[in-house]
Short mmCIF file of C-alpha atoms in Angstrom, two decimals:
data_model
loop_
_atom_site.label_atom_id
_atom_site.label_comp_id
_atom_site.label_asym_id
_atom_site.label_seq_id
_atom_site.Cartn_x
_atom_site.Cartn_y
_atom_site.Cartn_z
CA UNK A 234 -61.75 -21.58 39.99
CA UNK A 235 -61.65 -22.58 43.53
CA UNK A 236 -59.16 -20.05 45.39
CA UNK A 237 -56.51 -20.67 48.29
CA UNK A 238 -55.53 -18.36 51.25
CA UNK A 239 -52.23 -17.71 51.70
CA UNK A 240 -50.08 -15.32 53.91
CA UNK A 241 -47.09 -12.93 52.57
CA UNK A 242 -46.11 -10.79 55.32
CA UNK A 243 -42.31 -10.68 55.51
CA UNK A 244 -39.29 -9.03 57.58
CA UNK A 245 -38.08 -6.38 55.89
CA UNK A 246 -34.74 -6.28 54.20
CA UNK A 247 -32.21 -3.47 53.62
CA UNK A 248 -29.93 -1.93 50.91
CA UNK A 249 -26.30 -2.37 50.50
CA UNK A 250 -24.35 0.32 50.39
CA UNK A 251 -23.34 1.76 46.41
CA UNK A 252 -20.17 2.62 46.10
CA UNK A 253 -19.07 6.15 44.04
CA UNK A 254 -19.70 6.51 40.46
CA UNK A 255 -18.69 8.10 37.23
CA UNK A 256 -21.84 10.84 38.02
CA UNK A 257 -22.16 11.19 41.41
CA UNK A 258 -25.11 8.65 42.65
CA UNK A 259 -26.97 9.73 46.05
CA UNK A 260 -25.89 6.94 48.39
CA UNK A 261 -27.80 4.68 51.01
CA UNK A 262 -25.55 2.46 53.37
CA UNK A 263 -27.01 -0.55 55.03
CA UNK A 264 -27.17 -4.54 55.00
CA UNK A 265 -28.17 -6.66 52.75
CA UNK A 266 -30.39 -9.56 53.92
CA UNK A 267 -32.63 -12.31 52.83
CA UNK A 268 -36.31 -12.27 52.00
CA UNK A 269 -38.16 -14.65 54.24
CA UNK A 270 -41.82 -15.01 54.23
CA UNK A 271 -43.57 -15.24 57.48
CA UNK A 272 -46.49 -17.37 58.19
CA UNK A 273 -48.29 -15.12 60.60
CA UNK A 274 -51.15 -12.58 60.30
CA UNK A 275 -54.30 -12.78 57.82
CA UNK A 276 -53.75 -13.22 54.48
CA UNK A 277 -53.17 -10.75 51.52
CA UNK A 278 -53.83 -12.26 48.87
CA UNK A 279 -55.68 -15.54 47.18
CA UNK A 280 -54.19 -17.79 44.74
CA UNK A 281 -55.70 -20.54 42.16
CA UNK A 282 -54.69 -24.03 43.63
CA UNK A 283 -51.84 -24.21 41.07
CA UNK A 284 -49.97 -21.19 42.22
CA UNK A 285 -48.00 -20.31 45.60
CA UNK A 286 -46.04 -17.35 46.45
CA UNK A 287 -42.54 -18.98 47.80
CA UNK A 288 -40.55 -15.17 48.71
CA UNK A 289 -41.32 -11.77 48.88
CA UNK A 290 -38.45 -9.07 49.10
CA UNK A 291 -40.91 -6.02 50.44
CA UNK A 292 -39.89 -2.07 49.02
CA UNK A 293 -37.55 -0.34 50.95
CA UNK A 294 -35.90 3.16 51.52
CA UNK A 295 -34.43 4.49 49.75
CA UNK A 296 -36.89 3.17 47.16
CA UNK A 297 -40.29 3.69 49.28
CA UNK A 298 -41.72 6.81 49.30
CA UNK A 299 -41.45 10.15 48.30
CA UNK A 300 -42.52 9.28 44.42
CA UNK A 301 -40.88 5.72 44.10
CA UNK A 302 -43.23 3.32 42.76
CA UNK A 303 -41.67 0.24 41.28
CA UNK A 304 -42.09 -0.33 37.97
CA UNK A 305 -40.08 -2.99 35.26
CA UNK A 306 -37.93 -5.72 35.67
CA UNK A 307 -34.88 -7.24 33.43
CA UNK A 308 -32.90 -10.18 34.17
CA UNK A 309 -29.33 -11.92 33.42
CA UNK A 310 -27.71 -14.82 35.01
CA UNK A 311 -28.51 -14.94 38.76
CA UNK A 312 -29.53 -11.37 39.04
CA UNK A 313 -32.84 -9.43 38.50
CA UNK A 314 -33.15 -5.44 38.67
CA UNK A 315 -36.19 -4.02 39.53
CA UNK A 316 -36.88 -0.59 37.93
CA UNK A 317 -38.63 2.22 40.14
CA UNK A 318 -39.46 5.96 39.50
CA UNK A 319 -36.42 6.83 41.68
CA UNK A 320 -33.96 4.37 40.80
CA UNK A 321 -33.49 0.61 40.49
CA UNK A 322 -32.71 -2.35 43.06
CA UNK A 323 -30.53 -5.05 41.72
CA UNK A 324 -31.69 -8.52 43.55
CA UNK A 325 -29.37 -11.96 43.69
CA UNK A 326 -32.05 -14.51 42.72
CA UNK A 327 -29.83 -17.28 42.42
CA UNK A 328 -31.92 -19.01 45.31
CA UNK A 329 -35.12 -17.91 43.89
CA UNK A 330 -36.92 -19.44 47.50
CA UNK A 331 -34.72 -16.34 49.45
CA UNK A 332 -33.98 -13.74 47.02
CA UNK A 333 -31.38 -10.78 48.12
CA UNK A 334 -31.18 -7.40 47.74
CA UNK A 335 -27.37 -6.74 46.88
CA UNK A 336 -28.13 -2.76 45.59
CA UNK A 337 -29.90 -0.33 45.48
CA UNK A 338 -29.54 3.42 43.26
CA UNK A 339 -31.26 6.36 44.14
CA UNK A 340 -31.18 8.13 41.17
CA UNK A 341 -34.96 9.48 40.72
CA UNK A 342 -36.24 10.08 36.96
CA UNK A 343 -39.50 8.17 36.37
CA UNK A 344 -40.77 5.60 35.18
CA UNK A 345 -37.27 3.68 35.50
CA UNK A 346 -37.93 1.23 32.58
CA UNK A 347 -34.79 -0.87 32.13
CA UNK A 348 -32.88 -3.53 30.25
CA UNK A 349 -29.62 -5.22 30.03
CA UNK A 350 -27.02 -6.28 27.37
CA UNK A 351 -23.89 -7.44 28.98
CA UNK A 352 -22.63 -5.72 31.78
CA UNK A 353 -24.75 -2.57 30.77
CA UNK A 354 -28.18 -1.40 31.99
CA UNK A 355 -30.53 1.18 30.60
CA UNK A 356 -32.45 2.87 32.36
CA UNK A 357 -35.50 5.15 31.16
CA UNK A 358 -36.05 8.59 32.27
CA UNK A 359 -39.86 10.18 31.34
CA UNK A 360 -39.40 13.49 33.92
CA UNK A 361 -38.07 16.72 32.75
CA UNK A 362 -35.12 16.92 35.15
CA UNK A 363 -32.73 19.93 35.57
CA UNK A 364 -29.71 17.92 34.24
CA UNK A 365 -28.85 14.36 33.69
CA UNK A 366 -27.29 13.21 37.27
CA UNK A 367 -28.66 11.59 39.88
CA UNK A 368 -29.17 14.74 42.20
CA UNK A 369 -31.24 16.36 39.30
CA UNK A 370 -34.49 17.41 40.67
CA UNK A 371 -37.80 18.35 39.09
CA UNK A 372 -37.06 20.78 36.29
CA UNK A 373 -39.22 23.99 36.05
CA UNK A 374 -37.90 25.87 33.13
CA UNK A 375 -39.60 24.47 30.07
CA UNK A 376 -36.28 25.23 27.99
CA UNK A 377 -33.95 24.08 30.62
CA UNK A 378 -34.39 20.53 31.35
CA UNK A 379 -33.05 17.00 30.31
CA UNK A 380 -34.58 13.22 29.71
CA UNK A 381 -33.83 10.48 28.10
CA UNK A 382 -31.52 7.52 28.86
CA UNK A 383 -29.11 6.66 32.06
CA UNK A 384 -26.17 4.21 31.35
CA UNK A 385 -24.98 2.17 33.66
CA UNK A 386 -22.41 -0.66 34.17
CA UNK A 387 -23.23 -3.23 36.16
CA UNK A 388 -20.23 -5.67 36.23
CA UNK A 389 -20.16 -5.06 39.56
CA UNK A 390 -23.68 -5.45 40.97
CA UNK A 391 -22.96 -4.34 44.23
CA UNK A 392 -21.20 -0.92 43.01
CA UNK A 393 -23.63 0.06 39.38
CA UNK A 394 -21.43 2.81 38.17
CA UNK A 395 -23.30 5.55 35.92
CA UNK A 396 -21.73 5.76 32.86
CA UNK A 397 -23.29 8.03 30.55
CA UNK A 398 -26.52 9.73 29.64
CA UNK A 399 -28.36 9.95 25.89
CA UNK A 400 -31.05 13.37 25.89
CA UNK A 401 -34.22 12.30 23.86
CA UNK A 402 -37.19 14.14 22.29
CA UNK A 403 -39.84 13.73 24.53
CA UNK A 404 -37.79 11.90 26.96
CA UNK A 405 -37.98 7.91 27.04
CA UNK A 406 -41.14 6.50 28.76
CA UNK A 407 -40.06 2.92 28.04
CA UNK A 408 -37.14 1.49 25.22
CA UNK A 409 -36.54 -1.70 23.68
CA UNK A 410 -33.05 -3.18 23.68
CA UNK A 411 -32.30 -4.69 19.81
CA UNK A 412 -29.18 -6.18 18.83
CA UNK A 413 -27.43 -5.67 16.00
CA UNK A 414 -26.88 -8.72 13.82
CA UNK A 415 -22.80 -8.27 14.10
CA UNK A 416 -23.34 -8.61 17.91
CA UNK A 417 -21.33 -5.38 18.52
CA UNK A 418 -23.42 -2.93 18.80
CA UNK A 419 -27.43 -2.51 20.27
CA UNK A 420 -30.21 -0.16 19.87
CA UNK A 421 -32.48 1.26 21.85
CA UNK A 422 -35.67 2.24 20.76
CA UNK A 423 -36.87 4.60 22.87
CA UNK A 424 -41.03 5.42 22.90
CA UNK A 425 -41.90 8.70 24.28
CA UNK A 426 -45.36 10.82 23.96
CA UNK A 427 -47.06 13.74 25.63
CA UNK A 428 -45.68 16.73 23.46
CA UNK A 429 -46.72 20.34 24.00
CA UNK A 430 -46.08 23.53 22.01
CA UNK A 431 -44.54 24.60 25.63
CA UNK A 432 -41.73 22.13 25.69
CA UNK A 433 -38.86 23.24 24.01
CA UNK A 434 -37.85 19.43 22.78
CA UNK A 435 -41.09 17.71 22.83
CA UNK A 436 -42.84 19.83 20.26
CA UNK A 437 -45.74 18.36 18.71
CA UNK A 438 -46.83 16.30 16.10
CA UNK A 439 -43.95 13.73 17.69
CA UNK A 440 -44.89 10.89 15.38
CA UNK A 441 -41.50 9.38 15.45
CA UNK A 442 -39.42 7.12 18.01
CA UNK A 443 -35.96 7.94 18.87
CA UNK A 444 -33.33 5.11 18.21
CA UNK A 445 -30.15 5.06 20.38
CA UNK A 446 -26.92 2.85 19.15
CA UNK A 447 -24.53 1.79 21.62
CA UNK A 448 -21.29 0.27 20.67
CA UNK A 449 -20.96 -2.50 23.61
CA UNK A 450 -17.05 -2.04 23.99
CA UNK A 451 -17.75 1.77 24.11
CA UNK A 452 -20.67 2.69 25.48
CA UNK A 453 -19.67 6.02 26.35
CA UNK A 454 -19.95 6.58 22.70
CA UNK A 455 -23.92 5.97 22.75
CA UNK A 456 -25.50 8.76 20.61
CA UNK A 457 -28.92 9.31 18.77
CA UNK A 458 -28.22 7.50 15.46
CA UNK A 459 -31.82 8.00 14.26
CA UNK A 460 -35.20 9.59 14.46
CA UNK A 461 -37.67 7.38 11.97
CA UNK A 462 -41.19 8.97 11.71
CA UNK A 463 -43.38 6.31 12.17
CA UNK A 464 -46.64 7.77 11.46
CA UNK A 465 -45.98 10.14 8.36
CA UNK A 466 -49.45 10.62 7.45
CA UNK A 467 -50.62 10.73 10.70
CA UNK A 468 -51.86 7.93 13.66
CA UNK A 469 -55.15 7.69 14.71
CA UNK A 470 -56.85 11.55 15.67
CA UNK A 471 -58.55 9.96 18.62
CA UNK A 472 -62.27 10.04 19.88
CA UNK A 473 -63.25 12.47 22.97
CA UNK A 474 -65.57 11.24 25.12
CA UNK A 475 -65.84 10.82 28.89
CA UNK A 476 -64.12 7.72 30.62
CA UNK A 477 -65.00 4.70 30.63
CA UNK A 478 -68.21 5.31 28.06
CA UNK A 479 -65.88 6.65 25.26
CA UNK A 480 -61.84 7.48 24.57
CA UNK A 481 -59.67 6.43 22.15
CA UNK A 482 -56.45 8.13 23.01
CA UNK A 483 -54.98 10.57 19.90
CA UNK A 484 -51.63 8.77 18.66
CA UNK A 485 -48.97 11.27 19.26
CA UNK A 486 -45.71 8.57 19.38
CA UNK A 487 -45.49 5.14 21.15
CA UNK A 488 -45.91 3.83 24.42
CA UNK A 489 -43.60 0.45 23.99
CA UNK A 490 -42.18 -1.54 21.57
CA UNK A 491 -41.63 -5.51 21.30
CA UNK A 492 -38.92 -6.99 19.67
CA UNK A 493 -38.01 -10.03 17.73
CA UNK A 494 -34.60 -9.92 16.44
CA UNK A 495 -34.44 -13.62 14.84
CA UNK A 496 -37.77 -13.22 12.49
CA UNK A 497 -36.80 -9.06 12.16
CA UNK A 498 -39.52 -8.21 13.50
CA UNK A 499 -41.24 -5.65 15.93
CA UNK A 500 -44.35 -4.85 17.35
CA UNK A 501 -45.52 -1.31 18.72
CA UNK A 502 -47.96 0.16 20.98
CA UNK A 503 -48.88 3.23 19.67
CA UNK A 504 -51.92 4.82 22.01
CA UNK A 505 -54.09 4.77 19.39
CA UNK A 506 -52.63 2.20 16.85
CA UNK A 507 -51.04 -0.84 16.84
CA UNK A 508 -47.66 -1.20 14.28
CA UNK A 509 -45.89 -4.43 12.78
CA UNK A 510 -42.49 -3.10 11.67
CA UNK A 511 -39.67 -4.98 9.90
CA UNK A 512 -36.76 -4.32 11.48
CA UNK A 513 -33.89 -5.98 9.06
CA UNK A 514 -32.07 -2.99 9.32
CA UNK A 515 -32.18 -2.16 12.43
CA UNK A 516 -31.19 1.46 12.65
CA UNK A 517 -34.07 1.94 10.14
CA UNK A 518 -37.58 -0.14 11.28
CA UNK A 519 -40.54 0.50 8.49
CA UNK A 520 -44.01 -0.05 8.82
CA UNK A 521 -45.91 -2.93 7.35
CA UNK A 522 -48.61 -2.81 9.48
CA UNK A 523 -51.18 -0.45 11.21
CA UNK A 524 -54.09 -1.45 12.64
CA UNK A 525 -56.78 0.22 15.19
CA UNK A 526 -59.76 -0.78 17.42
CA UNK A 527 -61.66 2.65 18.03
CA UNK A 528 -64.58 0.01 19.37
CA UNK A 529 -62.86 -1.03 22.51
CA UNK A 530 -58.88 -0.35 22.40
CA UNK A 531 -58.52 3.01 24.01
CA UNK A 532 -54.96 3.27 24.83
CA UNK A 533 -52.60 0.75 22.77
CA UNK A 534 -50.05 0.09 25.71
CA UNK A 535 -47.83 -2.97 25.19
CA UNK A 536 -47.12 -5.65 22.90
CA UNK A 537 -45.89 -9.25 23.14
CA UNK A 538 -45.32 -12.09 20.18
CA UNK A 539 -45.80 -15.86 20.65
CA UNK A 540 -43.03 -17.92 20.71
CA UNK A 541 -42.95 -18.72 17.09
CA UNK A 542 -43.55 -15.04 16.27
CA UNK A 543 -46.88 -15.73 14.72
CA UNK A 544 -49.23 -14.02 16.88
CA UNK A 545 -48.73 -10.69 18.61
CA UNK A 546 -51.02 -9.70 22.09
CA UNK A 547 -51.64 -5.98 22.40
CA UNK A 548 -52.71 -4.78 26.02
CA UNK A 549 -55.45 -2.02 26.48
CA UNK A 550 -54.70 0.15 29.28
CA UNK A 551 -57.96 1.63 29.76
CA UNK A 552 -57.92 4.24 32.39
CA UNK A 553 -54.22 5.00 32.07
CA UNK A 554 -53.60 2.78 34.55
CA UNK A 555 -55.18 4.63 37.14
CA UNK A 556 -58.92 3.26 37.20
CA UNK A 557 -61.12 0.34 38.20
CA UNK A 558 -61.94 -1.42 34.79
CA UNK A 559 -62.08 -4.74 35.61
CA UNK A 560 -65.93 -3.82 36.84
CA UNK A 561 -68.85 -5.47 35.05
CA UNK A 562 -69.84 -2.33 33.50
CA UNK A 563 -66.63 -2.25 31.58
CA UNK A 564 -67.52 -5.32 30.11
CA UNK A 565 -64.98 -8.46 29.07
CA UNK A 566 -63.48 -6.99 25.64
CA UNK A 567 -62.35 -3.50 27.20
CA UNK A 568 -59.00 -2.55 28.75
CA UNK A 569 -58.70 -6.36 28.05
CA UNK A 570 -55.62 -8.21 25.63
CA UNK A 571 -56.28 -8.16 21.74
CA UNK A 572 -54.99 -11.39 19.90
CA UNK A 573 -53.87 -11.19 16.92
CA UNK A 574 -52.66 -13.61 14.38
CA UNK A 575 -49.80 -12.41 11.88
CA UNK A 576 -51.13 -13.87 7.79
CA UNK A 577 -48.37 -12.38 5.93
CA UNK A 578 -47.27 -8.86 7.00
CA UNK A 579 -51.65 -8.66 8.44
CA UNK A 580 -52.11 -8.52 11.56
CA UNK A 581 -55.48 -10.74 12.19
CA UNK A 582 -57.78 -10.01 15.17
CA UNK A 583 -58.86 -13.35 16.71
CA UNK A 584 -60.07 -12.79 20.17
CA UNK A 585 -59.90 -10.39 23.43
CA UNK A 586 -59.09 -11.97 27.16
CA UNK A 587 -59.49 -10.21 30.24
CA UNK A 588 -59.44 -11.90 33.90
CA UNK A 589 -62.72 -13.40 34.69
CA UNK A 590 -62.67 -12.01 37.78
CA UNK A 591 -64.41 -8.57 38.91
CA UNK A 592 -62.03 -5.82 41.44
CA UNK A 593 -63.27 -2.59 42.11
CA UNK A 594 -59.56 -1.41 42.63
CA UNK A 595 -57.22 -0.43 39.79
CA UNK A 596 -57.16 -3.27 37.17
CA UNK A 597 -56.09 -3.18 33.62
CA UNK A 598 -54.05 -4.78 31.11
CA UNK A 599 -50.50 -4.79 31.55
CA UNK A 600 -46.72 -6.00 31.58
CA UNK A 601 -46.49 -10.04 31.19
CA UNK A 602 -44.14 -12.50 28.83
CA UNK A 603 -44.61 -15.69 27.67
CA UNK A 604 -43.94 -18.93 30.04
CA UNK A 605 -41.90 -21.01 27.37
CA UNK A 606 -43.70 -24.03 26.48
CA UNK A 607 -42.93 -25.72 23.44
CA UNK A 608 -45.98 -25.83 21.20
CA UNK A 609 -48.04 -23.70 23.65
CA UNK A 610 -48.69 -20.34 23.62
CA UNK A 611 -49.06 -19.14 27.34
CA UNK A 612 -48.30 -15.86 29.01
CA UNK A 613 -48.26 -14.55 32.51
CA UNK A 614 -49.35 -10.81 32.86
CA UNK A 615 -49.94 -8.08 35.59
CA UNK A 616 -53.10 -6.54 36.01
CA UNK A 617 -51.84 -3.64 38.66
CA UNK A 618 -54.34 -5.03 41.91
CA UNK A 619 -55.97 -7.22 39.68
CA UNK A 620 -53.16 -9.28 40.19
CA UNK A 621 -50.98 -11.77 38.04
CA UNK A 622 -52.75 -13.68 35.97
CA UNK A 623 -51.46 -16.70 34.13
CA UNK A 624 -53.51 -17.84 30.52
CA UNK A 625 -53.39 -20.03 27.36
CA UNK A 626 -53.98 -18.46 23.90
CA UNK A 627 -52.56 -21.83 22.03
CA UNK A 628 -56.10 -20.98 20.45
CA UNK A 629 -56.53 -17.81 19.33
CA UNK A 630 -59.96 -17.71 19.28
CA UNK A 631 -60.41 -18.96 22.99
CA UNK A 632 -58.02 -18.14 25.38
CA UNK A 633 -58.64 -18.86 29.25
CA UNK A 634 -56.79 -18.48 32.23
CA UNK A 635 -55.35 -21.31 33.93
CA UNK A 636 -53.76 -19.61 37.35
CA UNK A 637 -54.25 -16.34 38.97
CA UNK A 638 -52.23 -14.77 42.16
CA UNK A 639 -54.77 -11.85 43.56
CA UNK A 640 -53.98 -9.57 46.18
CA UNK A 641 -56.90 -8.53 48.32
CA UNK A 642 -57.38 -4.85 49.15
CA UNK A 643 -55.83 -5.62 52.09
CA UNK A 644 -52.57 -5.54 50.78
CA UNK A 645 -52.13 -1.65 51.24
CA UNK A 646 -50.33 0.40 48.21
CA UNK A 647 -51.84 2.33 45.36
CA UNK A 648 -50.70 0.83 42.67
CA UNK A 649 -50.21 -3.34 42.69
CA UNK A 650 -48.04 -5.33 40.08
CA UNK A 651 -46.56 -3.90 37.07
CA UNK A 652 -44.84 -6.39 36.11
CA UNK A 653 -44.83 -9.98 35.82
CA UNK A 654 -42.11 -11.77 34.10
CA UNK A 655 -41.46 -15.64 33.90
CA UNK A 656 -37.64 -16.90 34.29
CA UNK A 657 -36.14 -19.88 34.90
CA UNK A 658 -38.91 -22.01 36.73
CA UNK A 659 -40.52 -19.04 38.62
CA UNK A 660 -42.58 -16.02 38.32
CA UNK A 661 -41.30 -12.79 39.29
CA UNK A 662 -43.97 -9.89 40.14
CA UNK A 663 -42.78 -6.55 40.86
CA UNK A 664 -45.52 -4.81 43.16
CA UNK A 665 -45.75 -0.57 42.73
CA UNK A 666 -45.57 -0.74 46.84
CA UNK A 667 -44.89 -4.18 48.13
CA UNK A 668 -41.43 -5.06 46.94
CA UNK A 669 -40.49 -7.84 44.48
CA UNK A 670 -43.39 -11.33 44.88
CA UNK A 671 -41.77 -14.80 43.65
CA UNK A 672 -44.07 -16.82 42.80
CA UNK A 673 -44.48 -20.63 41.61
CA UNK A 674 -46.89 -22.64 39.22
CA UNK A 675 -47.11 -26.07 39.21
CA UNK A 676 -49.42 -27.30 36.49
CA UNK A 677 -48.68 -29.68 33.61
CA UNK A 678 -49.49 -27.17 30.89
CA UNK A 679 -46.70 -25.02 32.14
CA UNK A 680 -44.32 -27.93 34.00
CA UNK A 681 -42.02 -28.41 30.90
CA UNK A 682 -40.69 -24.58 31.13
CA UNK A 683 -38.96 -25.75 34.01
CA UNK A 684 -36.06 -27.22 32.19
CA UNK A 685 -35.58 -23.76 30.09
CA UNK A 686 -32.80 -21.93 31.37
CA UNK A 687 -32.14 -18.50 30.08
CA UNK A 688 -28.79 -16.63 30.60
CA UNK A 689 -30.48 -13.36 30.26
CA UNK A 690 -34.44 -11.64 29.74
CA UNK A 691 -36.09 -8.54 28.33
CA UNK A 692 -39.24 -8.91 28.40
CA UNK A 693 -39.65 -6.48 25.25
CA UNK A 694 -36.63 -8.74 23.48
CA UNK A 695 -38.47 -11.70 22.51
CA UNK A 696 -36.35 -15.15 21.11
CA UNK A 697 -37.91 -18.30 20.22
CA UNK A 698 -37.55 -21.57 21.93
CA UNK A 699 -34.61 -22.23 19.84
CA UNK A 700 -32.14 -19.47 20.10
CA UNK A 701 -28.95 -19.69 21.86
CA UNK A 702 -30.10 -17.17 24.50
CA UNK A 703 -31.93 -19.76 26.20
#
């Protein structure tokens, strides 16, 4: 596909000042001010003909440097907030053209996964820290430590207040917002691996997930309401073997978890296995399904359902996230998407995609949703500085990309996009190192999401077309 040129460089904006908090946040006074792209210099990145970038809100201190990397987004109403390994920025986006920073929270635990329900965000914390505030540092006592979840209100977007914290086995490397079906309460199910005899709450075999309930009107009440073992005879005992020739990574917990509340549903990522669960009570999830792909899945990393729930995508992130696999010697059908078909409670392997284009930089599979399309099934995904990548897997058996936004090496950072998340008529990209990217396609398969507004999006809560979310 024929590519265009286009520039990104931009002025750079600054934080508003947060206000106190319940737990003392570190605070970063400044002014907020719009993103505006500037025309000058040589270009960054390429594009397919269908896609522009229209803003770009570059990284800033206090969220540059010194360990931040940005990581996921969540969205609701106007507003997105952009998770980062030492905090998350909280961007007005209700002019999507010149997007705002109006906060920013320094509050360093990594890898800042978050969502939102209401006026509350949750924010993921995968660091042994030596306690639960935001002037924890790095813990170094392997007794003494804490991780898990950060509450925060948000009803105020220019003052987050920190509300409460939730300690988890293992900590919480990413967690999946489910509500309840009485719309008071939601849960949290938190995916966390990496245990060690040496860790005094991460002790191994850590086949489980923790689940976190949060009463809505209370959520200083949130507590661990359950521990299900999700593996209780064991996930797959992986394959040694030297990367990229060989490695299938040993299943020791989950790495993410997709929900979808209206068919009670829920799809995991589980390092070395991927899970269907039925999630009807959702305090409780059971497994109906485990599958595994020891040929060319090495690292089951993320999940994501079609819009009518019939088909589930599983990313491979070969590498870890940290390696060129998007080189011909990888081939197509590793560190690639696996599409699968759900026939009853089987999960039915159809077909791998992978971008058909080469990189010699750090490319994998990673974070993407679905652009909503009625009677299509097309998703936009992040491939670190492979880029965003926008494809059609209507059929199963043949998907194909049909846009592509590709920075060049150019564009200087380590890590490139993590996430890339459709809402309301644009594409939002959130770059390790260069800030938040907005993005546009204009292309009839994807020109009727347009008119689907949604009041609120997380990306691992999945609703159909039909649900009064949207």
């Amino acid at each position: 596909m024929r590519a265009t040129r286009h520039s990104s460089r931009s002025r750079y904006v600054t934080a508003a000042i947060i206000g106190a908090t319940t737990i003392s946040l570190s605070l970063w006074g400044a002014t907020a001010a719009a993103a505006q792209n500037a025309d000058l210099g040589e270009p960054n990145f390429v594009t397919s003909p269908n896609v522009r970038q229209v803003a770009n809100v570059p990284a800033t201190a206090p969220l540059l440097g010194g360990g931040a990397r940005s990581s996921d987004l969540a969205f609701t109403g106007d507003y997105a907030i952009g998770g980062n390994y030492n905090g998350f920025t909280i961007y007005d986006i209700k002019h999507p053209k010149k997007p705002k920073i109006v906060s920013q929270v320094l509050c360093p635990g990594s890898q800042g996964d978050v969502s939102v329900a209401g006026d509350l965000l949750f924010y993921s914390v995968d660091a042994r820290r030596s306690d639960d505030s935001c002037k924890s540092t790095a813990a170094t006592d392997p007794e003494k430590y804490w991780e898990g979840v950060r509450i925060f209100d948000i009803s105020d977007k220019a003052n987050p207040k920190y509300v409460k914290s939730v300690e988890t086995d293992c900590g919480s490397h990413t967690h999946t917002m489910v509500p309840d079906k009485a719309g008071t309460d939601v849960y949290l199910y938190v995916s966390s691996y990496g245990p060690s005899t040496s860790i005094a709450r991460c002790k191994p075999p850590h086949d489980k997930i923790s689940i976190i309930k949060v009463p809505l009107a209370n959520p200083t009440a949130a507590t661990v309401s359950s521990a299900p073992v999700v593996f209780p005879n064991g996930g797959n005992s992986g394959i040694p073997g030297s990367f990229p020739d060989h490695h299938v990574r040993e299943t020791s917990g989950c790495h993410d978890i997709t929900a979808f509340p209206e068919k009670d549903l829920a799809a995991g990522a589980c390092m070395g296995d991927g899970v269907l669960f039925d999630i009807s009570d959702r305090a409780a999830p059971k497994v109906i399904e485990q599958i595994q792909d020891n040929a060319n899945f090495a690292f089951w990393h993320s999940a994501t359902f079609n819009n009518d729930g019939t088909k589930v995508i599983f990313t491979d992130e070969l590498g870890g996230g940290g390696a060129a696999t998007c080189k011909p010697e990888i081939g197509q059908v590793r560190g690639a998407d696996g599409i699968y078909d759900i026939v009853g409670t089987d999960l039915v392997f159809k077909s791998y995609f992978k971008i058909p284009r080469h990189d010699s930089e750090i490319c994998v599979a990673h974070n993407g949703s679905l652009i909503p399309v009625a009677g299509k099934d097309i998703m936009v995904q992040s491939w670190y500085k492979g880029g965003v990548s926008i494809w059609d897997f209507t059929d199963s058996a043949n998907p194909r990309e049909i846009g592509h936004f590709d920075p060049l090496p150019s564009r200087i950072g380590p890590s490139g996009t993590w996430s890339a998340y459709y809402y309301n008529g644009y594409i939002y990209s959130n770059d390790g190192q260069q800030g938040l990217d907005v993005l546009q396609i204009n292309d009839p398969l994807t020109d009727e999401a347009k008119s689907v507004h949604q009041k609120v999006f997380n990306a691992q809560t999945q609703y159909s077309l039909r649900h009064g979310n949207n």
